[in-house]
Tab-separated table of C-alpha atoms (C1' of nucleotides) in Angstrom:
chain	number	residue	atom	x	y	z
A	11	UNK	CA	-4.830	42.948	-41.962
A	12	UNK	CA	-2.673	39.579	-42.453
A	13	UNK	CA	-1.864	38.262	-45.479
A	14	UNK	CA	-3.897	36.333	-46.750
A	15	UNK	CA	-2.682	32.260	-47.214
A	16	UNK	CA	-0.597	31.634	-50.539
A	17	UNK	CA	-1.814	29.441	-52.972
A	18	UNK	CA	-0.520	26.786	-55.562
A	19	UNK	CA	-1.268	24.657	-57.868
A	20	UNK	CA	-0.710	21.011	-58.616
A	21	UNK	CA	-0.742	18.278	-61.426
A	22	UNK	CA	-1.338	15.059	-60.580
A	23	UNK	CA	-0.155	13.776	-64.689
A	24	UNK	CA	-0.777	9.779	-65.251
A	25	UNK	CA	-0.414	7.664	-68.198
A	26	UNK	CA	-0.775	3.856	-68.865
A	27	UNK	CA	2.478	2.504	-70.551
A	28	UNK	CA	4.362	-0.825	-70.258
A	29	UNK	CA	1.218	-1.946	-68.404
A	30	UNK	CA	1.416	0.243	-65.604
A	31	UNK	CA	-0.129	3.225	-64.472
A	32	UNK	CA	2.562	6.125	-64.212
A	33	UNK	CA	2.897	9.520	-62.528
A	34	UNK	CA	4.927	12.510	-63.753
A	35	UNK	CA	7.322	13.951	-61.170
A	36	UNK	CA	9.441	16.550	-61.676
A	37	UNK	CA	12.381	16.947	-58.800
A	38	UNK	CA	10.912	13.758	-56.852
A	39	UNK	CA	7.588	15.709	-56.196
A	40	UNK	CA	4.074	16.356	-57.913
A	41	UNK	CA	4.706	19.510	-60.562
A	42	UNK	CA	3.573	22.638	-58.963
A	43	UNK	CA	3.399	26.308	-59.942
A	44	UNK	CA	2.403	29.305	-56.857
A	45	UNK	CA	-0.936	30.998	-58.364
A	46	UNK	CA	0.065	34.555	-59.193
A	47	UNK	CA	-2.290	37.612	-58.190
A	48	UNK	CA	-5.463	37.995	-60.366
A	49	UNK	CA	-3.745	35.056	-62.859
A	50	UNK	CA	-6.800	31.867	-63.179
A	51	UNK	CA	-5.929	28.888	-62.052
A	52	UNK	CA	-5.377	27.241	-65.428
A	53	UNK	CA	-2.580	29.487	-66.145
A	54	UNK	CA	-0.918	28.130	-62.925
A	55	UNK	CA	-1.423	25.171	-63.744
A	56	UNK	CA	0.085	25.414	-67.721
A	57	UNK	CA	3.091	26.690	-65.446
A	58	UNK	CA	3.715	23.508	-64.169
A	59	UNK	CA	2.855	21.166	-66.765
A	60	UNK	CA	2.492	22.116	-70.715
A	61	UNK	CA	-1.360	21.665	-71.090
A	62	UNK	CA	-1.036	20.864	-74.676
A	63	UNK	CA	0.443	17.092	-74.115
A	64	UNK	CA	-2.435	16.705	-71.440
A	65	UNK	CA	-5.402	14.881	-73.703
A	66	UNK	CA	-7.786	15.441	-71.041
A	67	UNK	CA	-7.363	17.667	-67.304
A	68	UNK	CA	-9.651	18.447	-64.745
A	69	UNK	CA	-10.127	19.941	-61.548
A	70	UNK	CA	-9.472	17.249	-58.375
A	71	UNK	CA	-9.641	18.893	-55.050
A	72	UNK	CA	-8.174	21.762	-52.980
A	73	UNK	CA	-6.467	21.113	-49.784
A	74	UNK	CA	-4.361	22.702	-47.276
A	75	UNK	CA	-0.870	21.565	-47.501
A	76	UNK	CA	1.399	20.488	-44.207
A	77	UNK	CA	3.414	23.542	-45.123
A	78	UNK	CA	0.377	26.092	-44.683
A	79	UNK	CA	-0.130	26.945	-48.210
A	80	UNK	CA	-3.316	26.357	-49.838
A	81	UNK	CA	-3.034	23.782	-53.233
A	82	UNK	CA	-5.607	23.173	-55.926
A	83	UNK	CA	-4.531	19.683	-57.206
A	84	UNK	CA	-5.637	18.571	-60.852
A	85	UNK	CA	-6.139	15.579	-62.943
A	86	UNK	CA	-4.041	15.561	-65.819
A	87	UNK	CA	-4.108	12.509	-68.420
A	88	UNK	CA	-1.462	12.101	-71.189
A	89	UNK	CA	-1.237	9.857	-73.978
A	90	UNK	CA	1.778	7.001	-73.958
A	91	UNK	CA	3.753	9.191	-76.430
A	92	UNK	CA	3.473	12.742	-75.090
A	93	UNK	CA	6.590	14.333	-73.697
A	94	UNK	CA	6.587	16.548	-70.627
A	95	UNK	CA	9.100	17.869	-68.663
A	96	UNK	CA	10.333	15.898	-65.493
A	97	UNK	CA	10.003	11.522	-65.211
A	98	UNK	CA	7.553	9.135	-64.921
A	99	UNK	CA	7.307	6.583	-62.540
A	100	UNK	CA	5.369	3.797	-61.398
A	101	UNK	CA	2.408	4.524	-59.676
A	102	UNK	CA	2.422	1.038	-57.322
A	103	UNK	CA	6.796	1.736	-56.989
A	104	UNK	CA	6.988	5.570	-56.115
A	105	UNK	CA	9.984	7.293	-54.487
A	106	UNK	CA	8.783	8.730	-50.711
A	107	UNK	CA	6.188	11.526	-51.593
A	108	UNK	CA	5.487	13.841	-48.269
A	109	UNK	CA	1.690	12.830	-47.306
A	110	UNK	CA	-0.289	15.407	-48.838
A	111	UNK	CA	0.699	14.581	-52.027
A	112	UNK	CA	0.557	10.757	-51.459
A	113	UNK	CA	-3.319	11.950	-51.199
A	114	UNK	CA	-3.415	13.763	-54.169
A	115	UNK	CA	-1.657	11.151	-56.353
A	116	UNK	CA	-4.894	8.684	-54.876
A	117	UNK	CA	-7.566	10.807	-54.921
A	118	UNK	CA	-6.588	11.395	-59.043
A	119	UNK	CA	-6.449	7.157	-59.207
A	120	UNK	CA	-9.301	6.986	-57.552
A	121	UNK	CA	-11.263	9.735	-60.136
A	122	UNK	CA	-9.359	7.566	-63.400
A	123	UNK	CA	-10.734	4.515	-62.006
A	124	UNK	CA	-14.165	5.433	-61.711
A	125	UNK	CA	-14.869	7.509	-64.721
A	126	UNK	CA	-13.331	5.257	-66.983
A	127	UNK	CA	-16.688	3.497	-66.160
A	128	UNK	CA	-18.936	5.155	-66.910
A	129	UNK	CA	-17.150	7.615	-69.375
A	130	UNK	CA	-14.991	7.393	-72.313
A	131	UNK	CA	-12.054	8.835	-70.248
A	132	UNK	CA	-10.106	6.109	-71.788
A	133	UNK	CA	-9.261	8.503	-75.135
A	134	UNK	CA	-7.165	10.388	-73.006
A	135	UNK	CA	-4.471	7.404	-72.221
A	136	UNK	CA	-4.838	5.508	-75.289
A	137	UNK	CA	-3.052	6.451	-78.773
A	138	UNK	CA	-5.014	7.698	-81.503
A	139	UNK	CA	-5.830	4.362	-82.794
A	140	UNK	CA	-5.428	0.948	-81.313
A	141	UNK	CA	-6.572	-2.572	-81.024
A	142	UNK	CA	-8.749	-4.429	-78.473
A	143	UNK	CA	-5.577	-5.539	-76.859
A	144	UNK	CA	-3.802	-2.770	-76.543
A	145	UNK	CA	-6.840	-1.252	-75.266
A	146	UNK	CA	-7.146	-3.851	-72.942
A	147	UNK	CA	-3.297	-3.263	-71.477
A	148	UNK	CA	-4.571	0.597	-71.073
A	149	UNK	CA	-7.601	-0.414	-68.479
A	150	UNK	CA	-6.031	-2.906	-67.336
A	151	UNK	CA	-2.870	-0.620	-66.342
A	152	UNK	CA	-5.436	2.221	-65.089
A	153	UNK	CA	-7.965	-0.263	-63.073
A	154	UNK	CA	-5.526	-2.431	-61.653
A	155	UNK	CA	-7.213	-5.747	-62.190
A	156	UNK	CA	-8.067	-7.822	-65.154
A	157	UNK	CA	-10.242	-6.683	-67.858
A	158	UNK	CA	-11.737	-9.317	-70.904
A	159	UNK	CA	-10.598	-8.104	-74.172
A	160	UNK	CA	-13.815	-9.444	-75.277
A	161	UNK	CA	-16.332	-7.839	-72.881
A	162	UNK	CA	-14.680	-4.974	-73.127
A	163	UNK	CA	-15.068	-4.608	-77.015
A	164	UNK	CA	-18.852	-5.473	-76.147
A	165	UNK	CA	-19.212	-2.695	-73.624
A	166	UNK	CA	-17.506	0.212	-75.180
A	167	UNK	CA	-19.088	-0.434	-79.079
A	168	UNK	CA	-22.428	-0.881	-77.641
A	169	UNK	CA	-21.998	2.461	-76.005
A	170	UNK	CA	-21.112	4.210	-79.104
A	171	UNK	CA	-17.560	4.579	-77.728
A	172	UNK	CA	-15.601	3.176	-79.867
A	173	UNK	CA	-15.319	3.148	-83.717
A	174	UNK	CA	-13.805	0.536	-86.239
A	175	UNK	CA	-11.353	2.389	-88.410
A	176	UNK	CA	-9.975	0.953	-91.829
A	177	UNK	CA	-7.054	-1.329	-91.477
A	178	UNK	CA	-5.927	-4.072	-89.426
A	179	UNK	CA	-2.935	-4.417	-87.435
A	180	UNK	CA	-0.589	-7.291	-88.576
A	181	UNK	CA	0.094	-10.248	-86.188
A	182	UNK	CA	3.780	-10.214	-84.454
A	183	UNK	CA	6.286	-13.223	-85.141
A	184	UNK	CA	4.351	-15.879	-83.695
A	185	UNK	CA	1.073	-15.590	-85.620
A	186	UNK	CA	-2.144	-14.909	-84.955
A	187	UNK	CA	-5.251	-13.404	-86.478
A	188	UNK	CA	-4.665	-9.614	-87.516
A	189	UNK	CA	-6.332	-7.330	-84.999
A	190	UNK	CA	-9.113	-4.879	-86.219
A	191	UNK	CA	-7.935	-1.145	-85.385
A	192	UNK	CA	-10.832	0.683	-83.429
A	193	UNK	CA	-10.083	4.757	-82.358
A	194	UNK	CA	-12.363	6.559	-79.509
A	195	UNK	CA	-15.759	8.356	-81.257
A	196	UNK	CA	-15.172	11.675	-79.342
A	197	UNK	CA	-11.954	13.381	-77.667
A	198	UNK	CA	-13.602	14.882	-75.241
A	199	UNK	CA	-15.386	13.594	-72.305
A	200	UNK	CA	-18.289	12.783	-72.405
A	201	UNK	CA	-20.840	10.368	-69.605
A	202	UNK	CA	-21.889	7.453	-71.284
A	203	UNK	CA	-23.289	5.636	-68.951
A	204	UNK	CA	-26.465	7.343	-67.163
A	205	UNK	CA	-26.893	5.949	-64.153
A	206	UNK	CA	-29.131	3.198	-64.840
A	207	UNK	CA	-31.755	3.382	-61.439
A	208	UNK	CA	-33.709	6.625	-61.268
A	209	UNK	CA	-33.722	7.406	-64.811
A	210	UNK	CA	-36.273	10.195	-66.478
A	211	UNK	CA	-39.269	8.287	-67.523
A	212	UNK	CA	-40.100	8.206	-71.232
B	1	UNK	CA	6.739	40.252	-53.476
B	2	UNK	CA	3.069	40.992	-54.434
B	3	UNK	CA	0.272	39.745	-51.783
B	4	UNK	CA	-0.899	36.418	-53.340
B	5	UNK	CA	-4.722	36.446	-54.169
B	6	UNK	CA	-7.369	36.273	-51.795
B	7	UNK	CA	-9.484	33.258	-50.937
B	8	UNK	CA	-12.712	32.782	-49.581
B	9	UNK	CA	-14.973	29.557	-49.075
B	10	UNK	CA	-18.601	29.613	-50.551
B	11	UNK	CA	-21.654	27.192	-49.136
B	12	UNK	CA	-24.300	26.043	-51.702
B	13	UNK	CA	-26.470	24.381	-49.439
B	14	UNK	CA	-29.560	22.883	-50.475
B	15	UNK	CA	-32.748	21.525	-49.043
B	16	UNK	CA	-35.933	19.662	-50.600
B	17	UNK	CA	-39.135	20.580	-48.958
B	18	UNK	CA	-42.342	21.518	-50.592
B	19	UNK	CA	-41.874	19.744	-53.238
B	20	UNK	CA	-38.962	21.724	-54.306
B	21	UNK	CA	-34.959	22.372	-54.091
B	22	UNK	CA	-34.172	25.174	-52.356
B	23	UNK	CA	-30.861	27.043	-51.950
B	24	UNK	CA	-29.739	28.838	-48.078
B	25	UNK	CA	-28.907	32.613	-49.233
B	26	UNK	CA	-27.703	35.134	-47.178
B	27	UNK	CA	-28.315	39.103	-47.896
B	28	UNK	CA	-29.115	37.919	-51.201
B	29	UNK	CA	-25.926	36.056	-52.146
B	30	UNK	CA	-24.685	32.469	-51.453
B	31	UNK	CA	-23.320	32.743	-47.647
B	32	UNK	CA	-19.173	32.643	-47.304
B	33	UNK	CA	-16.211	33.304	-45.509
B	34	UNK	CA	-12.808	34.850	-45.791
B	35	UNK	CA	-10.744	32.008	-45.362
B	36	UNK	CA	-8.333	33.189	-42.879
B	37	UNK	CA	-3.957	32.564	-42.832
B	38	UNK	CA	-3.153	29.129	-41.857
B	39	UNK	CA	-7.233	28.502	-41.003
B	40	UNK	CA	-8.265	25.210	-42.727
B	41	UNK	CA	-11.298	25.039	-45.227
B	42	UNK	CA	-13.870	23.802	-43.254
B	43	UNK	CA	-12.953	26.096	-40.583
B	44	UNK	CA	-13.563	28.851	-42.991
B	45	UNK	CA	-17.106	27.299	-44.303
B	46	UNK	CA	-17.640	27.018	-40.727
B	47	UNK	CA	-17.968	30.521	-40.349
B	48	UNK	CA	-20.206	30.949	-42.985
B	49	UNK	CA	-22.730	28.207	-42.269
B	50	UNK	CA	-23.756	26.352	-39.012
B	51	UNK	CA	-22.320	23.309	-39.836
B	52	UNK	CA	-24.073	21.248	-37.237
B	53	UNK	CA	-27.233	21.644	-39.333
B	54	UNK	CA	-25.567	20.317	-42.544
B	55	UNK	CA	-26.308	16.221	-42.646
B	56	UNK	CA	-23.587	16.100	-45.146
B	57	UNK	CA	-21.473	18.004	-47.070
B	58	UNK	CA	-18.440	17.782	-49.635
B	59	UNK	CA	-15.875	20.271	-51.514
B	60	UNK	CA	-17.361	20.494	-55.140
B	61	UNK	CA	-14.420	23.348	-57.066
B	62	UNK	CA	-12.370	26.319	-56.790
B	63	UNK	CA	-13.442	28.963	-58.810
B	64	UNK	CA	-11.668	32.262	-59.500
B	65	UNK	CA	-14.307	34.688	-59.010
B	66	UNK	CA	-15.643	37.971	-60.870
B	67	UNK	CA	-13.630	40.300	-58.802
B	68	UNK	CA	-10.693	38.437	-58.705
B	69	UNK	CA	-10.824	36.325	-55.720
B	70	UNK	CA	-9.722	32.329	-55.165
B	71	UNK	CA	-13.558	30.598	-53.999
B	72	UNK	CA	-13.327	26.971	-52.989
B	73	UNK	CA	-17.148	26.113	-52.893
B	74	UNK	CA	-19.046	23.048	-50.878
B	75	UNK	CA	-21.965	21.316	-51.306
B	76	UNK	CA	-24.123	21.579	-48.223
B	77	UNK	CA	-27.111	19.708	-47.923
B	78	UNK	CA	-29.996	20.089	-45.034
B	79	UNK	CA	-32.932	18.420	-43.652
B	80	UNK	CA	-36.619	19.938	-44.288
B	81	UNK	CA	-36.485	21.182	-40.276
B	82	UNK	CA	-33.182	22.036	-39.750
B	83	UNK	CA	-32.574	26.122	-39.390
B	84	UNK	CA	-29.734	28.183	-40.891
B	85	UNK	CA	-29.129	31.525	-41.017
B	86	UNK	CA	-30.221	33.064	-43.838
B	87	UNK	CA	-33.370	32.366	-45.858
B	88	UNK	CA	-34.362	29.568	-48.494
B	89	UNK	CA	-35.600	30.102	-52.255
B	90	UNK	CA	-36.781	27.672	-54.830
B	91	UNK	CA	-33.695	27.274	-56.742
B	92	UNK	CA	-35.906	27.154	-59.895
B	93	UNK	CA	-37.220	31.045	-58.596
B	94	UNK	CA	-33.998	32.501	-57.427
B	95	UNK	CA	-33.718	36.442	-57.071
B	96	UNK	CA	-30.337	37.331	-59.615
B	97	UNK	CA	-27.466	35.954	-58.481
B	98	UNK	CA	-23.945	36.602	-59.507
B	99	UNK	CA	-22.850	34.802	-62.745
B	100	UNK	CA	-20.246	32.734	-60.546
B	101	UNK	CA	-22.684	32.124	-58.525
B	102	UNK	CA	-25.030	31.224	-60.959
B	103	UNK	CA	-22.574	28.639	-61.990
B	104	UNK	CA	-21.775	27.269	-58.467
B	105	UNK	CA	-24.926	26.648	-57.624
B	106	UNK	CA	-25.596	24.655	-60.512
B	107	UNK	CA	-22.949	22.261	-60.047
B	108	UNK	CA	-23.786	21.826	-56.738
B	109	UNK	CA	-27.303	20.467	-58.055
B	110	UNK	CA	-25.683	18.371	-60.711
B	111	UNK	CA	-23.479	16.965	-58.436
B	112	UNK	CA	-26.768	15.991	-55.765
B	113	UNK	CA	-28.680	14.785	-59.067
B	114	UNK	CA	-25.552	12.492	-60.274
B	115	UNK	CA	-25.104	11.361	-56.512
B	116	UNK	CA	-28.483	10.594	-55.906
B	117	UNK	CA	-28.698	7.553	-58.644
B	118	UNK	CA	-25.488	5.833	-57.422
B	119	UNK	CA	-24.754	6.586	-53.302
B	120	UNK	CA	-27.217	7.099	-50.706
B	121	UNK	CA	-27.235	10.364	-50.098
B	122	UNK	CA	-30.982	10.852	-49.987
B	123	UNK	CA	-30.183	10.385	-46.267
B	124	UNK	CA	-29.463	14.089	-46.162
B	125	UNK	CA	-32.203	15.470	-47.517
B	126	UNK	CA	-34.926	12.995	-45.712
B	127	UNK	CA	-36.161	12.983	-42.717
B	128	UNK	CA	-35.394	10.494	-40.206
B	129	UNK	CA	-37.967	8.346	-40.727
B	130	UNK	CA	-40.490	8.789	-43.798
B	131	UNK	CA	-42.998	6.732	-45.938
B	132	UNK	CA	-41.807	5.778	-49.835
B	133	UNK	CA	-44.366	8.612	-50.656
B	134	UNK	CA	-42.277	11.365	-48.571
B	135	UNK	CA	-39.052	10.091	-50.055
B	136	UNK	CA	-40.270	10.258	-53.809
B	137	UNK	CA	-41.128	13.832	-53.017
B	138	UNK	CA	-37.459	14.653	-52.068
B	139	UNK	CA	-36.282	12.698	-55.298
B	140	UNK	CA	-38.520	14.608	-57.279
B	141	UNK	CA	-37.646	17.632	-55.969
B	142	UNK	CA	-34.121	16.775	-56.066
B	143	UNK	CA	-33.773	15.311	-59.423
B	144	UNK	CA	-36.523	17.743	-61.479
B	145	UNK	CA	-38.309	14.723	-63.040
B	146	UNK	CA	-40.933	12.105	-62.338
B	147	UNK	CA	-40.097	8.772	-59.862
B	148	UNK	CA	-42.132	6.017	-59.677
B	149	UNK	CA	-42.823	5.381	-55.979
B	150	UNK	CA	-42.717	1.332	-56.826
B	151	UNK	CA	-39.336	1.195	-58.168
B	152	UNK	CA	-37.787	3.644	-55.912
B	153	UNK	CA	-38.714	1.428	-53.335
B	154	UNK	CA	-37.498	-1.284	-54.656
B	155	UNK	CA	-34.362	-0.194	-55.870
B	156	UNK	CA	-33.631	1.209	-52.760
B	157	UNK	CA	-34.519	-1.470	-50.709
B	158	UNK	CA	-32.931	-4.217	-52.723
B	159	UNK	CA	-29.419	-1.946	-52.670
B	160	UNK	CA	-29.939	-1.926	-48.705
B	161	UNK	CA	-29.929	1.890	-48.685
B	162	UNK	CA	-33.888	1.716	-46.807
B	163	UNK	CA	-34.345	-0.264	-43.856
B	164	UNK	CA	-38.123	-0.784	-42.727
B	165	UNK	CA	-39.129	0.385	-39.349
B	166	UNK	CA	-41.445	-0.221	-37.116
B	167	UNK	CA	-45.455	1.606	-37.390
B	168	UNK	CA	-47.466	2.991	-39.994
B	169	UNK	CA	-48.482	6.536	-41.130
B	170	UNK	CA	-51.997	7.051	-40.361
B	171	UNK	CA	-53.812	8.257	-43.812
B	172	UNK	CA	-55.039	11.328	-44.075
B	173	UNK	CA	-58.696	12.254	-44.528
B	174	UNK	CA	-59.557	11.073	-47.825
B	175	UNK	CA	-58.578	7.276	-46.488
B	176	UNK	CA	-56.094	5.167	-48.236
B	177	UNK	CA	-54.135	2.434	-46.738
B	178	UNK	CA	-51.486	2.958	-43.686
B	179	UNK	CA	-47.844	3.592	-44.954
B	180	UNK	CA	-44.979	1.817	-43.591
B	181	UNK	CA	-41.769	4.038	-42.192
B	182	UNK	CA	-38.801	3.546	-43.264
B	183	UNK	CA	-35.646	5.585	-42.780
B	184	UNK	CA	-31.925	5.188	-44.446
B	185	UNK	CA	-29.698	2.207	-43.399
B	186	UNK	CA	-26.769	4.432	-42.911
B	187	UNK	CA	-26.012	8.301	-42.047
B	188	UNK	CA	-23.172	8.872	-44.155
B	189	UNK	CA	-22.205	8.826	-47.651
B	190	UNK	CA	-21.910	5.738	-49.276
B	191	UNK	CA	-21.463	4.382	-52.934
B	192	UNK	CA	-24.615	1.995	-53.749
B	193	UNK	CA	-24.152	1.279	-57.199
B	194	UNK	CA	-20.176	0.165	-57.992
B	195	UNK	CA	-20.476	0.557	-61.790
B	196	UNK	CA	-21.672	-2.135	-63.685
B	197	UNK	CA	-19.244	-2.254	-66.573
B	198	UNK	CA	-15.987	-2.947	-65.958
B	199	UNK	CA	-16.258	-5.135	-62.597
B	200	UNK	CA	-13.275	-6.638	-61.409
B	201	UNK	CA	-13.342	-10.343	-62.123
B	202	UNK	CA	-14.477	-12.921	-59.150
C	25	DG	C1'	-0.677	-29.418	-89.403
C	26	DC	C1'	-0.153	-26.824	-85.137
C	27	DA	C1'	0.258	-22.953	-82.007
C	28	DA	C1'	-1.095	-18.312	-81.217
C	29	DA	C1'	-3.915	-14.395	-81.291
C	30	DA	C1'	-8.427	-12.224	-82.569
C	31	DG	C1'	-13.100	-12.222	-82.760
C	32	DT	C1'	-18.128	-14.165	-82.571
C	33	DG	C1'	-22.089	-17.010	-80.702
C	34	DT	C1'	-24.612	-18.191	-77.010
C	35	DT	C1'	-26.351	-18.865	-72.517
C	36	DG	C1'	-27.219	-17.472	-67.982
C	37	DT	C1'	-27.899	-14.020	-64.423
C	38	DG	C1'	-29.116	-9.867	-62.443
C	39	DT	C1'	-31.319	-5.280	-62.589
C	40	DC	C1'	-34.549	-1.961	-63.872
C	41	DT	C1'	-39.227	-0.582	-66.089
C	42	DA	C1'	-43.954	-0.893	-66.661
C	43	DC	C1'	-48.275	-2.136	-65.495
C	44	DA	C1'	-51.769	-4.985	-63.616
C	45	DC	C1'	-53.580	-6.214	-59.511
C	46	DC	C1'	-54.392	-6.687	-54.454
C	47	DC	C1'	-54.666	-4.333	-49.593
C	48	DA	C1'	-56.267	-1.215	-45.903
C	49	DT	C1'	-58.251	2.737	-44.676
C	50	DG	C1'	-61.959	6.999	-44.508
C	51	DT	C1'	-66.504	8.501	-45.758
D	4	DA	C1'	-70.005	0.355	-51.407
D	5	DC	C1'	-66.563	3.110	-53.265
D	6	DA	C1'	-62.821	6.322	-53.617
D	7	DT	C1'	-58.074	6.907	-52.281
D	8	DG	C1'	-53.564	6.004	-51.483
D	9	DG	C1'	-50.135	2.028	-50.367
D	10	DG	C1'	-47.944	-2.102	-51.723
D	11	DT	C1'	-46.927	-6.627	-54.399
D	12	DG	C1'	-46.634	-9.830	-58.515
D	13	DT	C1'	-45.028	-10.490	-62.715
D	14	DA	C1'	-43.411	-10.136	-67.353
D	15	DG	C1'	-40.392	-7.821	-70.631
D	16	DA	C1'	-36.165	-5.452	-72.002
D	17	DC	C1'	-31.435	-4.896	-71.443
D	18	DA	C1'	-26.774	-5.267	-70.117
D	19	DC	C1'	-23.005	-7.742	-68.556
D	20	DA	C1'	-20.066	-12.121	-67.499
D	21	DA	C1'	-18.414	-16.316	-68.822
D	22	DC	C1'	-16.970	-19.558	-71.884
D	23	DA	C1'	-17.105	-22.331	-75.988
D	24	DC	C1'	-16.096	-22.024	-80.600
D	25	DT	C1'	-14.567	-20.139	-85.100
D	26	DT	C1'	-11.318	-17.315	-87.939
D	27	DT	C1'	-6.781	-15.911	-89.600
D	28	DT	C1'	-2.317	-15.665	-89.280
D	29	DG	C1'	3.170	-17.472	-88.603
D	30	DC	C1'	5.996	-21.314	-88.462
DNA sequence: GCAAAAGTGTTGTGTCTACACCCATGT
DNA sequence: ACATGGGTGTAGACACAACACTTTTGC
């Protein structure tokens, strides 16, 4: 009987700072850990990345790799401040990844992008409290393209996911109205958005 | 160096007819494969169902299961005639199943039921060609509540997922007027509804 | 007073729901 | 004629985009 095919995992770790989105690499690749016998696949993966400075992780995809080995990749999403090991970079300014984890790294952009749509995925890349415009930098970082500071207040209050929070941010040297401070209702994810066409009747 | 854990691919295929979902089992269990060294996935869930009969299909998670192997599981889904191996059971009815088994299959219909409000992938579980009547069965089936037969139409028809086509269903015995055919635009998955909120700017 | 930044008011458009009503067939 | 199932018309409720306008600050 042959052995069966090893297996890994992989973390796929972004966060929106400086108005960019930004992946964690650690020695030029993706963060990896090989899944030990009869150990889950969440302890492989807290091998590779510390799990407590991930706000929010979940499963992506599994894939063979070019090299033969099987990988489960994961979503990982960390706050601007959190510290993990290994460096950040730009996701749109990358040094050469090999392929399969060029399709990782978009597969986990492509899962950001959509559920911060129609979830409140955004509490996972956004400090504990903010303003409107730093939210705004945040989605605007993750999506790619321009987001209203004003629709966007609209959208997410009206959907119950934000909350004000006492205090107001004060304005920087060259003036301006103070900002209200607004934090996420929940930490966890949760839909907010049921699809709107072929809903339950009432 | 310890053998690395074993992996195995797992189909949760599923099928509306007679008004219900119903799952494929084999012997009694959810059919699957040893995935074999250097053999890719679908090569694997190849071997466990007849993929040619599948009218789409997609990874949905990797699971490590009660006795300790890796499972990557798929989403199958099948046409009301097509034939598989194995036999089909209301998925509301099932005979015990394994608690990981319990749990794939349930994602597999959560993932259908979110998928079926925002892509067209009613193609898969329609027939070719079918009157809004037939297809609100499936989507009732599928989704576990009521549809209204008017808006289904039109919010399928207005998205472009339904294209009209040529004849009429001749009524039954109890009279009622002819139904016009229709069948789905295209054969492979597609997103129909790019969320609302959000929208990159024109 | 003026520039800058934050926030609100308002209008228009598009999409989905609900329900009334009309259409075409069998008996 | 009338029951049955198929299909359309239409009005209401929302949600989102866009943009004008007001508020509150620094200088």
């Amino acid at each position: 009987v042959p052995d069966s095919t090893s297996h890994a995992v992989v973390g796929v770790v972004l966060r929106a700072r400086d108005a960019r989105l930004q992946v964690l690499l650690v020695d030029d690749s993706l963060p990896f850990a090989p899944l030990a016998r009869d150990a889950s696949l969440e302890q492989a993966l807290a091998a590779a990345v510390d799990l407590n400075a991930l706000a929010h992780r979940e499963q992506l995809e599994t894939i063979l790799l070019d090299d033969g080995t099987i990988a489960t990749a994961y979503l990982g999403l960390a706050r601007p401040d959190g510290h993990l090991r290994g460096g950040w970079f730009p996701i749109r300014h990358l040094p050469q990844l090999r392929p399969d984890e060029e399709q990782l790294m978009l597969a986990a952009r492509a899962r950001l992008r959509a559920k911060l749509s129609y979830t409140n995925v955004g509490f996972a890349l956004a400090p504990e409290t903010f303003t409107i415009s730093e939210l705004r930098e945040v989605y605007v970082a993750a999506l790619g393209h321009d987001v209203s500071a004003t629709n966007l207040q609209r959208v997410l209050v009206r959907r119950g996911v934000l909350e004000r929070v006492d205090g107001r941010r004060a304005p920087g040297r060259t003036g301006g109205r103070p900002a209200a401070l607004f934090r996420f209702a929940m930490q966890c994810l949760e839909v907010t958005d049921e699809f709107a066409a072929l809903r339950p009747p009432r």
